[in-house]
Short mmCIF file of C-alpha atoms in Angstrom, two decimals:
data_model
loop_
_atom_site.label_atom_id
_atom_site.label_comp_id
_atom_site.label_asym_id
_atom_site.label_seq_id
_atom_site.Cartn_x
_atom_site.Cartn_y
_atom_site.Cartn_z
CA MET A 1 -6.02 -1.80 17.47
CA LEU A 2 -7.28 -4.90 16.28
CA SER A 3 -10.79 -2.94 15.89
CA GLN A 4 -9.48 0.24 14.09
CA ARG A 5 -7.38 -2.44 11.78
CA LEU A 6 -8.21 -5.11 9.07
CA ILE A 7 -4.79 -5.98 8.87
CA ARG A 8 -3.19 -8.46 6.13
CA GLN A 9 4.20 -14.63 5.28
CA ARG A 10 8.27 -18.50 3.36
CA PRO A 11 11.16 -19.96 1.03
CA ARG A 12 11.76 -23.00 -0.36
CA PHE A 13 12.16 -25.21 -4.06
CA VAL A 14 10.13 -28.10 -4.49
CA THR A 15 9.24 -29.78 -7.62
CA VAL A 16 6.15 -31.63 -9.65
CA THR A 17 3.86 -31.86 -6.67
CA ARG A 18 5.39 -29.47 -4.30
CA VAL A 19 5.62 -25.62 -4.86
CA HIS A 20 7.91 -23.27 -3.27
CA ARG A 21 6.98 -21.94 0.08
CA HIS A 22 7.80 -18.77 1.84
CA PRO A 23 6.17 -17.65 4.83
CA LEU A 24 7.58 -14.94 6.35
CA PRO A 25 -0.97 -3.13 4.76
CA ARG A 26 -2.31 -0.27 5.13
CA PRO A 27 -5.37 -1.10 7.54
CA ARG A 28 -8.02 -3.33 5.80
CA PHE A 29 -11.08 -2.39 8.14
CA SER A 30 -10.92 0.36 10.59
CA SER A 31 -14.31 1.11 13.22
CA THR A 32 -13.47 4.43 13.27
CA GLU A 33 -12.26 4.70 9.16
CA ALA A 34 -9.61 5.81 10.17
CA LYS A 35 20.43 -12.72 1.81
CA VAL A 36 22.26 -11.83 -0.45
CA LYS A 37 21.10 -14.49 -1.41
CA GLN A 38 21.19 -15.08 -5.27
CA THR A 39 20.92 -18.37 -6.94
CA SER A 40 21.51 -20.08 -10.23
CA SER A 41 19.27 -23.39 -9.32
CA PRO A 42 16.19 -24.36 -7.93
CA SER A 43 18.54 -26.74 -5.87
CA ALA A 44 20.81 -23.45 -5.09
CA VAL A 45 17.52 -22.27 -3.85
CA SER A 46 16.21 -24.73 -1.04
CA ALA A 47 19.80 -24.25 0.01
CA GLY A 48 19.89 -20.17 0.23
CA VAL A 49 16.78 -20.46 2.23
CA ALA A 50 17.40 -22.81 4.80
CA SER A 51 18.53 -20.06 7.23
CA PHE A 52 15.15 -18.18 6.51
CA ALA A 53 13.59 -21.49 7.45
CA ALA A 54 15.47 -22.35 10.67
CA GLY A 55 14.46 -18.86 12.16
CA LEU A 56 10.12 -19.63 11.72
CA GLY A 57 10.56 -22.69 12.26
CA ALA A 58 9.50 -22.46 15.92
CA GLY A 59 6.21 -20.20 15.25
CA TRP A 60 5.19 -22.30 12.25
CA ALA A 61 5.88 -25.59 14.93
CA LEU A 62 3.63 -23.65 17.18
CA TYR A 63 0.80 -22.69 14.90
CA ARG A 64 0.62 -26.35 12.50
CA ASN A 65 0.95 -28.84 15.33
CA GLY A 66 0.44 -26.87 18.62
CA THR A 67 2.92 -27.89 20.09
CA ASN A 68 6.85 -26.74 20.78
CA ASP A 69 8.84 -28.26 23.08
CA LYS A 70 12.07 -28.68 21.21
CA LYS A 71 15.00 -26.40 22.80
CA GLU A 72 15.47 -23.21 21.84
CA ALA A 73 18.11 -21.66 21.08
CA ALA A 74 18.79 -17.68 22.51
CA SER A 75 19.09 -15.19 20.28
CA PRO A 76 22.77 -13.34 19.78
CA ALA A 77 21.38 -10.51 21.64
CA ALA A 78 19.97 -12.58 24.65
CA ALA A 79 23.03 -13.54 25.08
CA GLN A 80 24.65 -10.67 25.84
CA SER A 81 22.03 -8.70 27.53
CA PRO A 82 22.90 -9.53 31.20
CA LEU A 83 18.87 -9.13 31.45
CA VAL A 84 18.58 -12.76 29.79
CA THR A 85 19.17 -16.12 32.54
CA SER A 86 21.02 -18.68 30.87
CA SER A 87 18.15 -21.78 31.48
CA VAL A 88 17.45 -25.13 30.47
CA THR A 89 14.00 -26.41 29.94
CA THR A 90 12.82 -29.33 29.82
CA THR A 91 9.05 -31.35 29.79
CA SER A 92 8.65 -31.02 33.67
CA LYS A 93 10.35 -27.90 35.05
CA THR A 94 12.92 -24.83 34.37
CA THR A 95 15.82 -24.05 36.19
CA THR A 96 17.81 -21.29 36.19
CA SER A 97 21.66 -21.43 36.63
CA THR A 98 22.34 -17.94 37.17
CA THR A 99 21.43 -14.27 38.45
CA PRO A 100 21.63 -11.70 36.25
CA ASP A 101 24.00 -9.09 37.01
CA LEU A 102 22.22 -5.81 36.98
CA ASN A 103 25.81 -3.45 37.38
CA GLU A 104 26.60 -4.52 33.98
CA LEU A 105 24.16 -2.18 32.55
CA GLY A 106 26.06 0.70 34.06
CA ILE A 107 24.88 4.08 36.23
CA SER A 108 23.79 6.84 33.59
CA ASP A 109 21.99 9.54 33.77
CA LYS A 110 21.59 9.44 29.68
CA ILE A 111 19.12 7.51 27.46
CA ALA A 112 20.94 5.24 24.65
CA TYR A 113 19.08 5.29 22.05
CA THR A 114 19.68 2.31 19.25
CA THR A 115 20.77 2.75 16.03
CA PRO A 116 18.93 3.65 12.70
CA PRO A 117 19.96 1.42 9.54
CA THR A 118 22.68 2.66 7.65
CA SER A 119 22.64 2.55 3.65
CA GLU A 120 24.01 -1.21 4.04
CA ASP A 121 21.79 -2.01 6.44
CA VAL A 122 19.11 -1.33 4.50
CA THR A 123 20.47 -3.24 1.62
CA ARG A 124 20.29 -6.31 4.17
CA GLN A 125 17.14 -5.82 5.24
CA LEU A 126 15.66 -5.26 1.42
CA ASN A 127 17.29 -7.94 0.63
CA GLU A 128 16.63 -10.41 3.51
CA HIS A 129 14.13 -12.44 2.15
CA ALA A 130 15.24 -11.90 -1.74
CA PHE A 131 16.08 -14.92 -4.28
CA THR A 132 16.27 -15.76 -8.10
CA VAL A 133 15.05 -18.65 -9.37
CA ARG A 134 17.23 -19.73 -12.76
CA GLY A 135 16.34 -23.20 -15.06
CA ALA A 136 12.52 -23.14 -14.07
CA PRO A 137 10.73 -25.61 -17.36
CA GLY A 138 10.57 -24.12 -20.20
CA GLY A 139 8.56 -20.51 -21.93
CA VAL A 140 10.98 -18.98 -17.88
CA GLY A 141 14.00 -17.42 -18.10
CA ARG A 142 13.90 -16.56 -14.41
CA TYR A 143 12.42 -15.18 -11.35
CA ASP A 144 12.93 -12.89 -8.96
CA GLY A 145 11.47 -12.45 -5.51
CA ALA A 146 11.55 -10.48 -2.02
CA GLN A 147 9.69 -9.65 0.90
CA LEU A 148 9.84 -6.78 3.31
CA ALA A 149 7.70 -7.01 6.74
CA SER A 150 5.94 -3.80 8.53
CA ASN A 151 3.70 -6.30 10.52
CA SER A 152 5.14 -8.64 12.98
CA PRO A 153 5.20 -11.19 12.49
CA CYS A 154 4.63 -9.98 8.30
CA GLU A 155 0.81 -11.01 7.55
CA ASP A 156 1.76 -11.84 3.94
CA ALA A 157 2.93 -15.53 2.20
CA PHE A 158 3.85 -16.26 -0.80
CA LEU A 159 4.79 -19.24 -3.04
CA HIS A 160 6.65 -20.37 -6.33
CA GLY A 161 7.42 -24.13 -8.03
CA SER A 162 6.49 -26.21 -10.69
CA PHE A 163 3.94 -28.86 -10.50
CA SER A 164 2.62 -32.06 -12.75
CA SER A 165 0.78 -30.99 -15.50
CA PRO A 166 -2.64 -31.61 -15.19
CA PHE A 167 -3.64 -32.23 -18.80
CA GLY A 168 0.31 -34.50 -19.76
CA ALA A 169 2.23 -33.24 -21.63
CA THR A 170 1.13 -32.26 -25.14
CA THR A 171 3.00 -32.21 -28.50
CA THR A 172 2.03 -31.29 -31.36
CA THR A 173 2.11 -32.64 -35.07
CA SER A 174 1.11 -30.88 -38.85
CA THR A 175 -2.51 -31.76 -38.31
CA SER A 176 -3.42 -32.03 -34.34
CA THR A 177 -2.35 -31.99 -30.90
CA THR A 178 -2.29 -34.52 -28.66
CA ALA A 179 -2.21 -34.62 -24.82
CA THR A 180 -0.32 -37.70 -23.26
CA ALA A 181 -0.71 -38.79 -19.72
CA THR A 182 2.79 -38.39 -17.70
CA THR A 183 3.01 -39.65 -13.88
CA ASN A 184 6.17 -38.17 -13.35
CA GLY A 185 6.79 -35.11 -14.90
CA SER A 186 10.39 -35.62 -16.17
CA GLU A 187 10.05 -33.61 -18.98
CA ASP A 188 9.62 -30.01 -19.30
CA GLY A 189 6.53 -30.47 -21.19
CA GLY A 190 5.10 -31.93 -18.27
CA LYS A 191 5.35 -29.42 -15.69
CA TRP A 192 3.04 -26.24 -14.83
CA MET A 193 4.95 -23.53 -13.15
CA ALA A 194 3.00 -21.33 -10.37
CA TRP A 195 3.59 -18.31 -8.20
CA ALA A 196 1.35 -17.10 -5.93
CA VAL A 197 0.74 -14.05 -3.17
CA PHE A 198 -0.87 -14.15 -0.51
CA ASP A 199 -1.63 -10.91 1.97
CA GLY A 200 -3.17 -11.83 5.36
CA HIS A 201 -5.59 -9.55 7.92
CA CYS A 202 -6.50 -9.67 10.92
CA GLY A 203 -3.67 -11.92 11.41
CA TRP A 204 -1.08 -14.37 9.68
CA GLN A 205 -2.60 -17.39 10.28
CA LEU A 206 -4.62 -17.85 6.92
CA SER A 207 -2.28 -16.65 4.99
CA ASN A 208 0.65 -18.87 5.81
CA LEU A 209 -2.44 -21.84 5.97
CA LEU A 210 -2.62 -21.21 2.25
CA GLN A 211 0.62 -21.17 1.27
CA THR A 212 0.78 -24.81 2.43
CA GLN A 213 -3.41 -25.61 1.14
CA LEU A 214 -3.75 -23.98 -1.73
CA MET A 215 -2.16 -25.84 -4.43
CA PRO A 216 -3.79 -29.42 -3.24
CA PHE A 217 -6.93 -28.07 -3.53
CA VAL A 218 -6.15 -26.51 -6.57
CA ARG A 219 -4.40 -28.96 -8.26
CA ARG A 220 -7.28 -31.34 -7.41
CA SER A 221 -9.62 -29.26 -8.97
CA LEU A 222 -7.46 -29.03 -12.23
CA ALA A 223 -7.58 -32.86 -12.15
CA ASP A 224 -11.40 -33.29 -11.95
CA ALA A 225 -11.31 -30.89 -14.48
CA ALA A 226 -8.80 -32.81 -16.91
CA ALA A 227 -10.57 -35.49 -16.65
CA ALA A 228 -14.20 -34.12 -17.47
CA ALA A 229 -12.12 -32.51 -20.32
CA ALA A 230 -13.74 -32.51 -23.67
CA PRO A 231 -11.45 -35.20 -26.08
CA ALA A 232 -8.88 -33.69 -28.24
CA GLY A 233 -10.42 -31.55 -31.49
CA ASN A 234 -11.33 -28.16 -33.10
CA ASN A 235 -12.53 -26.64 -29.16
CA GLU A 236 -10.25 -28.79 -27.52
CA GLU A 237 -7.93 -25.38 -26.76
CA VAL A 238 -10.92 -23.28 -26.17
CA SER A 239 -12.36 -26.50 -23.89
CA GLU A 240 -9.30 -26.29 -21.59
CA GLU A 241 -9.28 -23.09 -21.01
CA GLU A 242 -13.03 -23.13 -19.63
CA ALA A 243 -12.41 -26.18 -17.50
CA VAL A 244 -8.91 -24.23 -15.84
CA HIS A 245 -11.18 -20.93 -14.94
CA GLN A 246 -14.06 -23.54 -13.46
CA ALA A 247 -10.97 -25.50 -11.52
CA LEU A 248 -9.57 -22.21 -9.79
CA LYS A 249 -12.93 -21.08 -9.42
CA ASN A 250 -14.23 -24.45 -7.68
CA SER A 251 -10.79 -24.80 -5.44
CA PHE A 252 -10.71 -21.99 -3.89
CA THR A 253 -14.04 -21.81 -2.80
CA THR A 254 -14.15 -25.86 -1.78
CA LEU A 255 -11.22 -24.37 0.85
CA ASP A 256 -12.63 -21.85 1.47
CA ASP A 257 -16.55 -23.55 2.46
CA ALA A 258 -13.63 -26.12 4.49
CA LEU A 259 -12.48 -23.24 6.91
CA VAL A 260 -15.43 -21.24 6.97
CA LYS A 261 -18.57 -23.59 6.85
CA SER A 262 -17.31 -25.91 9.09
CA ALA A 263 -17.11 -23.65 12.41
CA THR A 264 -21.03 -24.84 13.53
CA ALA A 265 -19.91 -28.73 13.29
CA ILE A 266 -16.17 -28.33 15.33
CA ILE A 267 -18.06 -26.04 17.90
CA GLU A 268 -20.96 -28.35 18.49
CA SER A 269 -17.98 -31.59 18.15
CA ASP A 270 -16.36 -33.43 20.89
CA LEU A 271 -13.42 -32.15 20.37
CA PRO A 272 -10.85 -31.01 22.98
CA PHE A 273 -11.53 -27.18 23.29
CA PRO A 274 -7.49 -26.28 21.64
CA GLU A 275 -8.46 -28.23 18.48
CA LYS A 276 -11.62 -26.09 18.49
CA ALA A 277 -10.36 -23.09 18.31
CA ARG A 278 -7.37 -23.62 16.15
CA ARG A 279 -9.49 -24.61 13.53
CA LEU A 280 -11.76 -21.55 14.14
CA GLU A 281 -8.57 -19.59 13.92
CA PRO A 282 -7.53 -19.81 10.32
CA ALA A 283 -11.58 -18.66 9.71
CA TYR A 284 -11.14 -15.57 12.34
CA ALA A 285 -8.22 -14.09 9.27
CA GLY A 286 -8.91 -13.25 6.60
CA ALA A 287 -6.50 -13.02 3.34
CA CYS A 288 -6.18 -11.52 0.05
CA ALA A 289 -4.54 -14.55 -2.29
CA LEU A 290 -3.31 -13.80 -6.32
CA LEU A 291 -2.42 -17.22 -8.00
CA THR A 292 -0.98 -17.77 -11.38
CA LEU A 293 -0.47 -20.32 -13.35
CA PHE A 294 1.57 -21.34 -16.80
CA ASP A 295 1.37 -23.66 -19.38
CA PRO A 296 5.11 -23.66 -20.91
CA GLN A 297 3.47 -25.33 -23.87
CA SER A 298 0.89 -23.38 -24.81
CA ARG A 299 2.03 -20.40 -23.09
CA LYS A 300 -1.26 -19.36 -21.70
CA LEU A 301 -0.73 -17.76 -18.39
CA HIS A 302 -3.87 -18.34 -16.19
CA VAL A 303 -4.28 -15.37 -13.29
CA ALA A 304 -6.92 -16.28 -10.34
CA SER A 305 -7.37 -13.16 -8.16
CA THR A 306 -9.44 -12.72 -4.52
CA GLY A 307 -8.89 -8.64 -2.79
CA ASP A 308 -6.15 -6.59 -4.28
CA CYS A 309 -3.14 -8.26 -4.63
CA ARG A 310 -2.46 -7.26 -8.33
CA ALA A 311 -1.18 -8.78 -11.16
CA VAL A 312 0.45 -7.33 -13.79
CA LEU A 313 2.06 -8.09 -17.79
CA GLY A 314 5.28 -5.83 -18.40
CA GLN A 315 5.22 -5.76 -22.84
CA LYS A 316 8.25 -4.33 -25.58
CA THR A 317 6.45 -2.89 -28.17
CA ALA A 318 8.45 -2.43 -31.63
CA ASP A 319 9.70 0.78 -31.31
CA GLY A 320 11.15 -0.17 -27.75
CA LYS A 321 9.45 1.09 -25.09
CA TRP A 322 7.91 -0.83 -22.16
CA VAL A 323 3.90 -0.87 -21.77
CA ALA A 324 1.28 -2.39 -19.19
CA THR A 325 -1.59 -5.06 -18.81
CA ALA A 326 -3.22 -5.50 -16.12
CA LEU A 327 -4.20 -9.42 -15.00
CA SER A 328 -6.33 -8.53 -12.51
CA GLU A 329 -8.86 -6.52 -10.88
CA ASP A 330 -8.71 -5.32 -7.88
CA CYS A 331 -11.96 -6.91 -5.29
CA THR A 332 -12.59 -4.03 -3.26
CA GLY A 333 -15.36 -2.16 -2.26
CA ALA A 334 -14.27 0.78 -4.41
CA THR A 335 -14.24 -1.54 -7.63
CA PRO A 336 -17.52 -0.06 -8.84
CA SER A 337 -18.28 -3.38 -10.39
CA GLU A 338 -17.65 -4.99 -6.96
CA ILE A 339 -20.11 -2.25 -5.43
CA ALA A 340 -22.74 -3.66 -8.15
CA ARG A 341 -22.45 -7.28 -8.06
CA ILE A 342 -22.32 -6.71 -4.06
CA LYS A 343 -25.41 -3.96 -4.08
CA ALA A 344 -27.29 -6.30 -6.64
CA GLN A 345 -27.24 -9.09 -3.87
CA PHE A 346 -28.26 -6.95 -0.87
CA PRO A 347 -30.62 -4.19 -2.45
CA ASP A 348 -32.00 -4.17 0.90
CA GLU A 349 -29.45 -2.75 2.73
CA PRO A 350 -28.42 0.18 1.08
CA ASP A 351 -25.08 1.28 3.89
CA VAL A 352 -23.64 -2.04 2.39
CA VAL A 353 -20.80 -0.62 0.89
CA GLN A 354 -19.71 2.71 2.11
CA GLY A 355 -16.42 4.59 1.56
CA GLY A 356 -14.30 1.75 -0.53
CA ARG A 357 -15.46 -0.72 2.32
CA VAL A 358 -18.05 -3.75 3.22
CA TRP A 359 -19.27 -2.93 6.23
CA GLY A 360 -15.94 -1.96 6.98
CA LEU A 361 -13.94 -4.28 5.07
CA GLN A 362 -11.66 -3.22 2.63
CA PRO A 363 -11.59 -6.01 -0.19
CA SER A 364 -14.45 -7.68 -1.31
CA ARG A 365 -13.61 -11.01 -2.25
CA THR A 366 -11.40 -13.13 0.65
CA PHE A 367 -10.64 -16.18 1.98
CA GLY A 368 -12.03 -16.11 5.68
CA ASP A 369 -13.29 -13.46 7.15
CA GLY A 370 -15.82 -15.35 8.61
CA MET A 371 -17.16 -12.41 10.98
CA TRP A 372 -18.34 -11.71 7.40
CA LYS A 373 -20.20 -14.85 6.20
CA TRP A 374 -21.57 -16.23 9.56
CA THR A 375 -25.25 -15.23 10.51
CA ALA A 376 -25.95 -12.94 13.99
CA GLU A 377 -26.37 -15.92 15.94
CA LEU A 378 -23.18 -18.29 15.09
CA LYS A 379 -21.02 -14.96 15.53
CA LYS A 380 -22.45 -14.09 19.14
CA ASN A 381 -21.34 -17.94 19.80
CA LEU A 382 -18.22 -17.80 18.62
CA ARG A 383 -17.89 -14.29 20.52
CA TYR A 384 -18.89 -15.32 24.33
CA HIS A 385 -17.55 -18.87 24.06
CA PHE A 386 -14.67 -18.89 21.54
CA ASN A 387 -12.47 -15.99 21.51
CA GLY A 388 -14.64 -14.99 17.94
CA LEU A 389 -13.37 -11.20 16.96
CA SER A 390 -15.59 -8.16 17.48
CA LEU A 391 -15.92 -7.00 13.72
CA PRO A 392 -17.80 -5.40 11.79
CA SER A 393 -18.09 -2.99 14.89
CA GLN A 394 -22.15 -3.45 15.78
CA THR A 395 -21.61 0.25 16.98
CA ARG A 396 -21.15 1.57 14.10
CA TYR A 397 -22.26 -0.53 11.65
CA LYS A 398 -26.06 -1.51 13.12
CA ASN A 399 -27.67 -2.09 9.78
CA TYR A 400 -25.50 -5.02 9.25
CA LYS A 401 -27.48 -8.41 8.46
CA ASP A 402 -26.39 -12.26 7.98
CA GLY A 403 -24.66 -12.15 4.51
CA PRO A 404 -21.94 -13.54 3.60
CA TYR A 405 -21.40 -10.15 2.68
CA VAL A 406 -17.79 -11.50 0.68
CA THR A 407 -16.69 -14.18 -1.15
CA ALA A 408 -13.82 -16.61 -1.87
CA GLU A 409 -14.58 -17.04 -5.72
CA PRO A 410 -11.71 -15.77 -7.40
CA LEU A 411 -11.81 -13.90 -10.90
CA VAL A 412 -9.89 -15.64 -13.90
CA THR A 413 -8.26 -14.58 -16.47
CA THR A 414 -6.21 -16.01 -18.92
CA THR A 415 -3.31 -14.62 -21.32
CA GLN A 416 -1.14 -15.75 -24.18
CA ILE A 417 2.61 -14.69 -23.38
CA PRO A 418 4.01 -14.15 -26.82
CA ASP A 419 7.42 -15.38 -27.89
CA PRO A 420 10.17 -13.64 -26.54
CA LYS A 421 11.54 -13.01 -29.74
CA GLU A 422 8.84 -11.35 -30.99
CA ARG A 423 8.32 -9.39 -27.46
CA PRO A 424 9.81 -9.72 -24.63
CA SER A 425 7.97 -9.76 -21.51
CA PHE A 426 7.67 -10.12 -17.63
CA LEU A 427 4.87 -10.52 -15.44
CA ILE A 428 4.90 -8.67 -11.70
CA LEU A 429 2.61 -9.59 -8.88
CA ALA A 430 2.36 -8.31 -5.71
CA THR A 431 0.36 -7.82 -2.86
CA ASP A 432 -0.96 -4.12 -2.38
CA GLY A 433 2.35 -3.54 -0.26
CA LEU A 434 4.31 -2.64 -3.36
CA TRP A 435 0.54 -0.89 -5.08
CA ASP A 436 0.08 1.38 -2.42
CA THR A 437 3.36 3.34 -3.37
CA MET A 438 3.03 2.87 -7.13
CA SER A 439 0.79 2.47 -9.75
CA SER A 440 0.81 -0.45 -12.53
CA GLU A 441 2.44 1.20 -15.01
CA ALA A 442 5.32 2.71 -12.97
CA ALA A 443 6.44 -0.72 -11.90
CA VAL A 444 6.44 -1.74 -15.78
CA ASP A 445 8.29 1.17 -16.89
CA LEU A 446 11.24 0.43 -13.40
CA VAL A 447 11.65 -3.41 -14.53
CA GLY A 448 11.38 -2.25 -18.45
CA ARG A 449 14.06 -0.42 -17.66
CA TRP A 450 16.36 -2.39 -15.08
CA TYR A 451 15.70 -5.24 -17.93
CA ASP A 452 17.18 -3.63 -20.58
CA ARG A 453 20.03 -1.48 -18.15
CA GLN A 454 21.23 -5.93 -17.61
CA GLN A 455 20.60 -6.89 -21.37
CA LYS A 456 23.38 -4.68 -22.09
CA GLY A 457 25.32 -5.44 -19.07
CA ALA A 458 25.44 -1.60 -17.76
CA SER A 459 26.92 -1.35 -14.02
CA VAL A 460 24.11 -0.83 -10.81
CA VAL A 461 24.79 2.61 -9.88
CA GLU A 462 26.49 3.24 -6.81
CA PRO A 463 24.81 5.55 -4.00
CA ALA A 464 27.37 7.85 -3.94
CA GLU A 465 26.51 8.48 -7.79
CA GLU A 466 23.00 9.74 -6.04
CA GLN A 467 24.18 11.60 -3.04
CA THR A 468 24.69 15.06 -4.28
CA LYS A 469 21.30 14.96 -5.25
CA ASP A 470 19.05 17.24 -3.18
CA PHE A 471 15.25 16.06 -2.44
CA GLY A 472 13.80 18.10 -0.05
CA PRO A 473 13.19 17.79 3.66
CA THR A 474 12.22 13.64 4.39
CA ILE A 475 8.24 13.64 5.21
CA LEU A 476 6.74 10.68 6.59
CA GLY A 477 3.62 9.74 8.34
CA TRP A 478 -0.31 11.17 7.75
CA LYS A 479 1.02 14.10 4.90
CA ARG A 480 3.23 11.78 3.04
CA ARG A 481 3.03 7.47 3.28
CA CYS A 482 5.93 5.89 1.46
CA GLU A 483 5.68 6.58 -2.02
CA TYR A 484 7.36 6.22 -5.53
CA ASP A 485 9.05 9.41 -7.43
CA GLU A 486 9.90 9.05 -10.44
CA ARG A 487 12.95 11.97 -9.87
CA LYS A 488 14.53 9.88 -7.29
CA ALA A 489 14.41 6.24 -9.67
CA THR A 490 17.48 4.04 -9.21
CA PHE A 491 19.11 1.00 -10.41
CA ARG A 492 21.41 -0.66 -8.01
CA ASP A 493 20.04 -3.65 -7.47
CA ASP A 494 20.24 -7.16 -9.19
CA ASN A 495 17.27 -8.45 -7.76
CA ALA A 496 14.32 -7.04 -9.61
CA ALA A 497 12.05 -7.80 -6.73
CA VAL A 498 14.37 -5.77 -4.60
CA HIS A 499 14.69 -2.90 -7.67
CA LEU A 500 10.94 -2.45 -6.79
CA MET A 501 10.99 -2.14 -2.90
CA ARG A 502 13.81 0.23 -3.14
CA ASN A 503 12.07 2.42 -5.59
CA GLY A 504 8.96 2.13 -3.25
CA LEU A 505 10.30 3.23 -0.09
CA GLY A 506 11.97 6.30 -1.64
CA GLY A 507 14.72 4.96 -4.40
CA ALA A 508 17.43 7.41 -4.87
CA ASP A 509 16.75 9.12 -1.55
CA GLU A 510 18.67 7.69 0.87
CA GLU A 511 17.38 9.56 3.80
CA MET A 512 13.66 8.28 3.04
CA VAL A 513 14.54 4.88 2.50
CA ARG A 514 16.23 4.55 5.90
CA GLY A 515 13.83 6.99 7.43
CA ALA A 516 10.87 4.31 6.31
CA LEU A 517 12.56 1.38 7.47
CA ALA A 518 13.82 2.97 10.99
CA PHE A 519 10.27 2.91 11.67
CA ARG A 520 9.68 -0.49 13.26
CA TYR A 521 6.27 -2.23 13.82
CA PRO A 522 3.49 -0.96 15.33
CA ASN A 523 4.69 2.53 13.43
CA SER A 524 5.76 1.24 10.62
CA ARG A 525 2.21 0.47 9.71
CA ASP A 526 1.15 3.78 9.06
CA ILE A 527 3.49 4.53 6.29
CA ARG A 528 4.15 0.99 4.56
CA ASP A 529 2.46 -2.18 4.73
CA ASP A 530 4.25 -5.56 4.41
CA ILE A 531 5.41 -5.81 0.94
CA THR A 532 6.05 -9.07 -0.97
CA ILE A 533 6.93 -9.77 -5.03
CA GLN A 534 7.56 -11.78 -7.37
CA VAL A 535 8.98 -10.64 -10.62
CA VAL A 536 8.97 -13.44 -14.01
CA PHE A 537 10.58 -13.01 -17.19
CA PHE A 538 9.81 -15.14 -19.65
CA GLY A 539 11.71 -17.26 -22.11
CA PRO A 540 11.92 -18.77 -24.49
CA ASN A 541 10.46 -22.82 -24.49
CA ARG A 542 13.36 -25.72 -24.47
#
């Protein structure tokens, strides 16, 4: 299965120098072408996500530390099953205390199937990893987030939080703008906000790593950029923007080089084999990354993007309509500008981009994906001796040479966010699991209408009000994947990210949404991807 799809994860709110983490795909590669938990403050978020973090703790410990010698509590299902023994695990032995009594399974000639999700189950599942944060640093009124897995484990990841301004707090006078260094970021003017989503493929390892490792690299590059920035003057804003752009590009490529270009040094080192394996593992996987940074003082939003995660800005016009503005461009083998770039880089390899893929890989800018960046000799060594992936397919892509064919250098944009008194606006950033189901314009329309209802104090629509509608037969499979249908738009969720997610799965068509969640991994992968969404509502500076 791995050779047929290049596939693509946790919450905790932290301040100043740390970010809020949420570890929690449409095929990326094909060799055959084929809680409702709402919080009102950052501190409440930390408590609200504790149960989720605990649930993933064992797996995270295994990945991060390589060992897990803590006792694990049996799940409720395991505790009730007669097939699960009660045992005590120590570092030296496992002692079984009871023999399962298979009589408890009964006698039957009928199959007892598990029940499909009810409407209440759907709402619980969509809200399982949902959150709302209010009281963020100036310029942000509130932001919502949610995540729904299709892969097991989920290969998406995301983060959000505040960090110290790399350029210090700024104060404006009638004649000049002055940057003042801050040491603790205690004032809102000394903090920036960050939101990011990561879409992993060939495993969750790299997206999981990025949620903790990317921001430290970004902050290091921003600090270097601030130190080298031109002194205050007429061109300060221009130089600062350019410095941020270069810092984002440097941080992305520096981190990726540390992962990918270290492979030879790792395998030739004196490290124990397990240590080598763990250091190589993230580069075997890949991840698309979308990072947004917001400076409340200048109200500038910087967006760095690799792959096909997407950021879009929704703004309300004078006539009351919501319009969508793209803040990122999909970086895939189907994007004309990316096709031209790659073909110009490899003029003697006419087959490098075919069918919207780069030697079978859908995204054209990614972290990791060492098999598209390493030489043939290194890949052979890794495959033979370090369990490297057999990608790209040597049988199908016979003209593949050495590359590197993809890069982690992001496309970077900067957008001025208007004062909400003049023009209300919001940011949607999401992995392609959402964009597979709807367009950017549809997403902005859905959130805009949701926002207008919230502002008017309109109550949510109860499911009973929509159950009389006839949406026709439910079909999910090769003929139809999960998708948004304007006729089925529903407004029953208090979380904007959950609102988008539900509508992407079928909206008011209850049978469609229940059917989408009835299929579990791996079957779910044919109709829906991992979905991770954050929606940021910009407010006035405080």
